[in-house]
Short mmCIF file of C-alpha atoms in Angstrom, two decimals:
data_model
loop_
_atom_site.label_atom_id
_atom_site.label_comp_id
_atom_site.label_asym_id
_atom_site.label_seq_id
_atom_site.Cartn_x
_atom_site.Cartn_y
_atom_site.Cartn_z
CA MET A 868 -124.48 -16.93 -95.79
CA GLU A 869 -127.02 -16.55 -98.62
CA PHE A 870 -124.20 -17.25 -101.07
CA PHE A 871 -122.92 -20.34 -99.23
CA LEU A 872 -125.02 -22.96 -101.04
CA PRO A 873 -124.59 -21.39 -104.51
CA PHE A 874 -120.85 -21.33 -103.91
CA LEU A 875 -120.81 -24.99 -102.86
CA ARG A 876 -122.82 -25.96 -105.92
CA ALA A 877 -120.46 -23.98 -108.14
CA THR A 878 -117.53 -26.08 -106.93
CA LYS A 879 -119.00 -29.04 -108.81
CA GLN A 880 -118.01 -27.28 -112.02
CA LEU A 881 -114.43 -28.11 -111.04
CA GLN A 882 -114.97 -31.84 -111.48
CA LYS A 883 -114.18 -32.08 -115.20
CA PRO A 884 -110.96 -30.01 -115.14
CA PHE A 885 -109.95 -31.81 -111.94
CA GLU A 886 -110.38 -35.20 -113.61
CA GLN A 887 -108.44 -34.05 -116.65
CA LEU A 888 -105.55 -32.87 -114.50
CA LEU A 889 -105.58 -35.99 -112.34
CA GLU A 890 -105.65 -38.27 -115.39
CA THR A 891 -102.66 -36.43 -116.85
CA MET A 892 -100.78 -36.86 -113.59
CA VAL A 893 -101.69 -40.55 -113.31
CA LYS A 894 -100.39 -41.24 -116.83
CA SER A 895 -97.17 -39.44 -116.04
CA THR A 896 -94.33 -41.92 -115.58
CA ALA A 897 -92.24 -39.34 -113.76
CA ALA A 898 -94.31 -38.72 -110.63
CA PRO A 899 -97.84 -40.18 -110.54
CA PRO A 900 -99.84 -39.02 -107.49
CA LEU A 901 -99.83 -41.26 -104.43
CA CYS A 902 -103.12 -39.82 -103.21
CA VAL A 903 -105.44 -36.81 -103.36
CA ILE A 904 -106.15 -34.72 -100.27
CA SER A 905 -109.59 -33.21 -100.76
CA ASP A 906 -111.64 -30.80 -98.70
CA PHE A 907 -114.78 -32.33 -97.18
CA PHE A 908 -117.06 -30.11 -99.28
CA LEU A 909 -115.51 -31.28 -102.57
CA GLY A 910 -117.30 -34.61 -102.51
CA PHE A 911 -117.08 -35.05 -106.29
CA THR A 912 -113.37 -35.83 -105.95
CA LEU A 913 -114.16 -39.29 -104.54
CA ALA A 914 -115.71 -40.59 -107.78
CA SER A 915 -112.90 -39.05 -109.81
CA CYS A 916 -110.24 -40.66 -107.63
CA GLN A 917 -111.95 -44.04 -107.64
CA ALA A 918 -112.23 -44.00 -111.43
CA LEU A 919 -108.49 -43.42 -111.74
CA GLY A 920 -107.43 -45.67 -108.88
CA VAL A 921 -106.06 -42.91 -106.66
CA PRO A 922 -106.75 -42.98 -102.89
CA ARG A 923 -108.78 -40.01 -101.67
CA LEU A 924 -108.04 -38.56 -98.23
CA VAL A 925 -110.65 -36.15 -96.91
CA PHE A 926 -109.56 -33.09 -94.93
CA HIS A 927 -111.62 -31.70 -92.03
CA GLY A 928 -110.94 -28.36 -90.38
CA MET A 929 -113.05 -29.35 -87.36
CA SER A 930 -111.84 -31.18 -84.28
CA VAL A 931 -111.93 -34.98 -83.93
CA LEU A 932 -114.47 -34.82 -81.10
CA SER A 933 -116.89 -32.46 -82.85
CA MET A 934 -116.73 -34.56 -86.04
CA ALA A 935 -117.44 -37.75 -84.09
CA ILE A 936 -120.38 -36.11 -82.29
CA CYS A 937 -121.95 -34.93 -85.56
CA LYS A 938 -121.54 -38.34 -87.19
CA SER A 939 -122.89 -40.17 -84.15
CA TYR A 940 -125.91 -37.88 -84.07
CA CYS A 941 -126.70 -38.60 -87.72
CA VAL A 942 -126.61 -42.35 -87.00
CA ASN A 943 -128.76 -42.04 -83.87
CA ALA A 944 -131.03 -39.19 -85.03
CA ALA A 945 -134.26 -41.17 -84.56
CA GLN A 946 -133.62 -41.78 -80.86
CA ILE A 947 -132.32 -38.28 -80.17
CA SER A 948 -135.21 -36.52 -81.95
CA SER A 949 -137.62 -37.62 -79.21
CA LEU A 950 -135.60 -35.86 -76.49
CA SER A 951 -136.36 -32.38 -75.19
CA LEU A 952 -133.77 -29.67 -75.81
CA LEU A 953 -132.29 -29.84 -72.30
CA ASP A 954 -132.20 -33.64 -72.03
CA PRO A 955 -128.68 -35.15 -71.94
CA VAL A 956 -127.71 -36.96 -75.13
CA ASP A 957 -126.12 -40.40 -74.86
CA LEU A 958 -124.04 -41.24 -77.94
CA PRO A 959 -123.30 -44.98 -78.12
CA GLY A 960 -119.61 -45.83 -78.19
CA MET A 961 -118.48 -42.35 -77.18
CA LYS A 962 -117.06 -41.20 -73.85
CA LEU A 963 -117.66 -37.46 -73.71
CA PRO A 964 -115.66 -35.28 -71.29
CA PHE A 965 -118.79 -33.19 -70.69
CA THR A 966 -122.57 -33.47 -70.61
CA LEU A 967 -124.07 -32.95 -74.07
CA THR A 968 -127.69 -31.85 -74.47
CA LYS A 969 -129.84 -31.73 -77.58
CA ALA A 970 -129.70 -27.93 -77.40
CA ASP A 971 -125.91 -28.09 -77.85
CA LEU A 972 -126.24 -29.62 -81.32
CA PRO A 973 -126.30 -27.25 -84.31
CA GLY A 974 -129.77 -26.42 -85.59
CA GLU A 975 -128.81 -27.50 -89.11
CA THR A 976 -127.84 -30.92 -87.73
CA LEU A 977 -131.10 -31.27 -85.81
CA ASN A 978 -133.19 -30.37 -88.83
CA SER A 979 -131.27 -32.22 -91.55
CA SER A 980 -133.23 -35.46 -91.24
CA ASN A 981 -136.53 -33.59 -91.67
CA HIS A 982 -135.66 -31.80 -94.90
CA ASP A 983 -135.08 -34.47 -97.53
CA HIS A 984 -135.98 -31.99 -100.27
CA ASP A 985 -133.98 -29.09 -98.84
CA PRO A 986 -131.15 -28.20 -101.28
CA MET A 987 -128.58 -27.71 -98.53
CA SER A 988 -129.48 -31.00 -96.86
CA HIS A 989 -129.26 -32.76 -100.22
CA PHE A 990 -125.79 -31.34 -100.86
CA LEU A 991 -124.60 -32.27 -97.38
CA LYS A 992 -125.93 -35.80 -97.82
CA GLU A 993 -123.79 -36.19 -100.95
CA VAL A 994 -120.57 -34.95 -99.36
CA VAL A 995 -121.16 -36.92 -96.15
CA GLU A 996 -121.50 -40.12 -98.19
CA ALA A 997 -118.30 -39.32 -100.09
CA ASP A 998 -116.61 -38.54 -96.79
CA ALA A 999 -117.54 -41.91 -95.27
CA ASN A 1000 -116.13 -43.79 -98.28
CA SER A 1001 -112.79 -41.99 -98.36
CA TRP A 1002 -109.55 -43.96 -98.05
CA GLY A 1003 -108.36 -41.89 -95.10
CA VAL A 1004 -109.05 -38.80 -92.98
CA ILE A 1005 -106.86 -35.81 -92.11
CA ILE A 1006 -107.91 -33.66 -89.15
CA ASN A 1007 -106.63 -30.24 -88.09
CA SER A 1008 -105.77 -31.38 -84.57
CA PHE A 1009 -103.10 -33.37 -82.74
CA GLU A 1010 -103.33 -36.77 -81.03
CA GLU A 1011 -102.02 -35.60 -77.66
CA LEU A 1012 -105.18 -33.52 -77.41
CA GLU A 1013 -107.78 -35.88 -78.90
CA LYS A 1014 -106.33 -39.39 -79.07
CA ASP A 1015 -109.19 -40.80 -76.94
CA HIS A 1016 -111.72 -39.78 -79.60
CA VAL A 1017 -109.89 -40.93 -82.74
CA PRO A 1018 -111.26 -44.54 -82.59
CA SER A 1019 -114.81 -43.18 -82.30
CA LEU A 1020 -114.37 -41.07 -85.43
CA GLU A 1021 -112.74 -43.90 -87.39
CA SER A 1022 -115.69 -46.18 -86.61
CA PHE A 1023 -117.93 -44.09 -88.89
CA TYR A 1024 -115.75 -44.65 -91.98
CA MET A 1025 -115.88 -47.56 -94.41
CA ASN A 1026 -113.15 -50.08 -95.23
CA GLY A 1027 -111.06 -49.41 -92.14
CA ALA A 1028 -110.11 -45.85 -93.06
CA ARG A 1029 -107.52 -44.36 -90.74
CA THR A 1030 -107.50 -40.87 -89.21
CA TRP A 1031 -104.34 -38.76 -89.11
CA CYS A 1032 -104.17 -35.73 -86.80
CA LEU A 1033 -101.83 -33.26 -88.51
CA GLY A 1034 -102.59 -30.00 -86.77
CA PRO A 1035 -102.44 -27.29 -85.82
CA LEU A 1036 -102.15 -26.18 -89.43
CA PHE A 1037 -100.84 -22.67 -89.95
CA LEU A 1038 -97.74 -21.17 -91.52
CA TYR A 1039 -95.35 -20.94 -88.58
CA GLU A 1040 -92.90 -18.55 -90.21
CA LYS A 1041 -95.75 -16.28 -91.29
CA MET A 1042 -97.11 -16.38 -87.75
CA GLU A 1043 -93.74 -15.36 -86.31
CA GLU A 1044 -93.49 -12.60 -88.90
CA GLY A 1045 -97.00 -11.46 -88.03
CA LEU A 1046 -96.16 -11.27 -84.34
CA GLU A 1047 -93.19 -9.07 -85.08
CA LYS A 1048 -95.24 -6.73 -87.25
CA SER A 1049 -98.39 -6.72 -85.14
CA PHE A 1050 -99.43 -3.22 -84.17
CA ASN A 1051 -96.14 -1.73 -85.22
CA GLN A 1052 -96.34 1.92 -84.28
CA ASN A 1053 -94.57 2.87 -87.52
CA GLN A 1054 -97.47 1.50 -89.55
CA ASP A 1055 -100.83 3.16 -90.06
CA PRO A 1056 -102.92 1.26 -87.49
CA SER A 1057 -106.55 0.30 -87.91
CA VAL A 1058 -109.16 1.59 -85.47
CA SER A 1059 -109.01 -1.66 -83.48
CA ALA A 1060 -105.19 -1.70 -83.48
CA GLN A 1061 -105.02 1.89 -82.28
CA TRP A 1062 -107.56 1.22 -79.53
CA LEU A 1063 -105.68 -1.87 -78.31
CA ASN A 1064 -102.42 0.05 -78.26
CA GLU A 1065 -104.07 2.51 -75.87
CA GLN A 1066 -104.94 -0.21 -73.33
CA SER A 1067 -102.34 -0.05 -70.56
CA THR A 1068 -103.13 -3.29 -68.69
CA PRO A 1069 -101.83 -6.54 -70.23
CA ASP A 1070 -104.23 -9.47 -70.69
CA SER A 1071 -107.26 -7.35 -69.80
CA VAL A 1072 -109.29 -7.11 -73.03
CA ILE A 1073 -111.98 -9.59 -74.05
CA TYR A 1074 -112.15 -10.18 -77.81
CA VAL A 1075 -115.66 -11.11 -78.94
CA SER A 1076 -116.64 -12.40 -82.38
CA PHE A 1077 -118.99 -15.11 -83.59
CA GLY A 1078 -117.45 -15.75 -86.99
CA THR A 1079 -118.97 -15.58 -90.44
CA GLN A 1080 -121.50 -18.41 -90.22
CA ALA A 1081 -123.27 -17.84 -86.91
CA ASP A 1082 -126.63 -16.11 -87.38
CA VAL A 1083 -126.98 -13.99 -84.24
CA SER A 1084 -130.25 -12.09 -83.87
CA ASP A 1085 -130.42 -8.47 -82.74
CA SER A 1086 -132.04 -9.52 -79.45
CA GLN A 1087 -129.17 -11.93 -78.81
CA LEU A 1088 -126.67 -9.17 -79.55
CA ASP A 1089 -128.48 -7.03 -76.98
CA GLU A 1090 -127.91 -9.74 -74.37
CA VAL A 1091 -124.23 -9.99 -75.28
CA ALA A 1092 -123.94 -6.21 -74.91
CA PHE A 1093 -125.56 -6.32 -71.47
CA GLY A 1094 -123.21 -9.12 -70.43
CA LEU A 1095 -120.12 -7.24 -71.58
CA GLU A 1096 -121.29 -4.11 -69.79
CA GLU A 1097 -121.88 -6.06 -66.57
CA SER A 1098 -118.51 -7.82 -66.79
CA GLY A 1099 -116.60 -4.62 -66.12
CA PHE A 1100 -113.79 -5.70 -68.46
CA PRO A 1101 -112.61 -3.76 -71.51
CA PHE A 1102 -113.65 -5.46 -74.72
CA LEU A 1103 -113.21 -5.42 -78.48
CA TRP A 1104 -116.33 -6.70 -80.24
CA ALA A 1105 -116.62 -7.46 -83.96
CA VAL A 1106 -120.28 -7.25 -85.01
CA ARG A 1107 -121.42 -8.25 -88.51
CA SER A 1108 -125.10 -7.26 -88.18
CA LYS A 1109 -126.20 -4.34 -90.34
CA THR A 1110 -129.46 -3.82 -88.44
CA TRP A 1111 -128.33 -3.90 -84.80
CA SER A 1112 -127.43 -0.92 -82.65
CA LEU A 1113 -126.52 -0.58 -78.99
CA PRO A 1114 -129.45 -0.56 -76.54
CA SER A 1115 -130.45 2.89 -75.32
CA GLY A 1116 -128.02 4.33 -72.79
CA MET A 1117 -125.43 1.62 -73.36
CA GLU A 1118 -123.02 3.79 -75.33
CA GLU A 1119 -122.42 6.08 -72.37
CA LYS A 1120 -121.97 3.13 -69.99
CA ILE A 1121 -119.22 1.50 -72.03
CA LYS A 1122 -117.55 4.73 -73.11
CA ASN A 1123 -113.74 4.41 -73.09
CA ARG A 1124 -114.04 0.75 -72.04
CA GLY A 1125 -115.36 -1.01 -75.11
CA LEU A 1126 -114.88 -0.82 -78.87
CA ILE A 1127 -117.43 -2.19 -81.34
CA VAL A 1128 -116.25 -2.57 -84.94
CA SER A 1129 -118.27 -3.55 -88.00
CA GLU A 1130 -115.46 -3.75 -90.54
CA TRP A 1131 -113.14 -6.71 -91.13
CA VAL A 1132 -110.52 -7.15 -88.40
CA ASP A 1133 -107.18 -8.96 -88.47
CA GLN A 1134 -107.98 -11.60 -85.90
CA ARG A 1135 -104.52 -13.12 -85.66
CA GLN A 1136 -103.01 -9.73 -84.90
CA ILE A 1137 -105.69 -9.03 -82.32
CA LEU A 1138 -105.12 -12.33 -80.52
CA SER A 1139 -101.35 -11.73 -80.49
CA HIS A 1140 -101.69 -8.29 -78.87
CA HIS A 1141 -100.44 -8.07 -75.28
CA ALA A 1142 -103.65 -6.34 -74.13
CA VAL A 1143 -105.94 -9.25 -75.13
CA GLY A 1144 -106.50 -11.76 -72.35
CA GLY A 1145 -109.61 -13.64 -73.41
CA GLN A 1146 -111.68 -14.60 -76.43
CA ALA A 1147 -115.23 -15.70 -77.14
CA HIS A 1148 -115.10 -17.90 -80.24
CA SER A 1149 -117.01 -20.89 -81.52
CA GLU A 1150 -114.84 -22.01 -84.43
CA TRP A 1151 -112.07 -24.58 -84.07
CA SER A 1152 -109.63 -22.82 -86.39
CA TRP A 1153 -109.97 -19.60 -84.39
CA SER A 1154 -108.76 -21.41 -81.29
CA TRP A 1155 -105.57 -22.28 -83.17
CA ASP A 1156 -105.08 -18.61 -84.01
#
C-alpha cells in the first residue's frame, strides 16, 4: 500500500498522451469517439474530454449501494462526525437494508474531512469532483440486485447524469476455460491446489483472505486464527503479513485441517474448487469471482 499514492500520482503523466490520442480520434472523420469510459481514479480525463467535447463516463468497480453510502457520508460528514462509533447512521434519502453504524464506515472515509493537507485526501478530492461532474456512470453490478439504490447514487451527480449497471464484468469464456482447467491433476499443482484436492468432503473448506488493501494487524490475525480453530471447519487462509506467525500451540491444533499460505494464490480457481463452501471477503469484485 505504500506505493498506492505514488502510483496514482504517476497516472497523471498519462494526461498529455491521452489528450493527443483523443484529439486525433476526434478529428478523424472515419470514426470519432462517442464517449470515453474512464476509471474513477483517472480524474484528469474529465478536463480532457470537456476540452474536446467528448462525454466522459466514469467506471466504478464498487457496488451501487456502497458508492451511494460513501457519497452520502461525505455530504453529511459534519452531522455524522459527532456520533459515537456504535451509533446508527441515518443517511438522508437512503433506505438501507441493514443498520449502518459509524464503525462500519472505512477509516479513510471518516478521516478524510480532517486531513485537508494530506496528499491522499487531496488526490481523492480531485477525483471525486471529476466523478461528480461526469456525463454518466457505469457500475460493475446489475439492476435486478441494486435497482432500489440507483436513484440514490444518481442524486449525487451533476447535470442529471445517469447510472448504468453493466455487471458482473468478467470474461465468461475465460471463466469457463478456467473451470475446466482448475486443479487439473495432469498439471503441476500449487501447494493450495494440492491441499484442496486432498479434501474429500465437498463444500467444506472456508477460504479466507482480506485482499491487498486491508491493513490487518498481527493481533487481529491472532483473533482470526482463534476463530478458525474454534470453527472446526477446514480452511485455506491467504495471509500477506510478513511479521505474523501462528499463536503458540495453534499449529498442532489445526494440523491437517488448515492451510496458511503467504504466496500469491489463484483466487478464481480456489473459489471454483468443489471442496470450497464458504469465503470471507470484503471486496465487491471478489464476490463476483
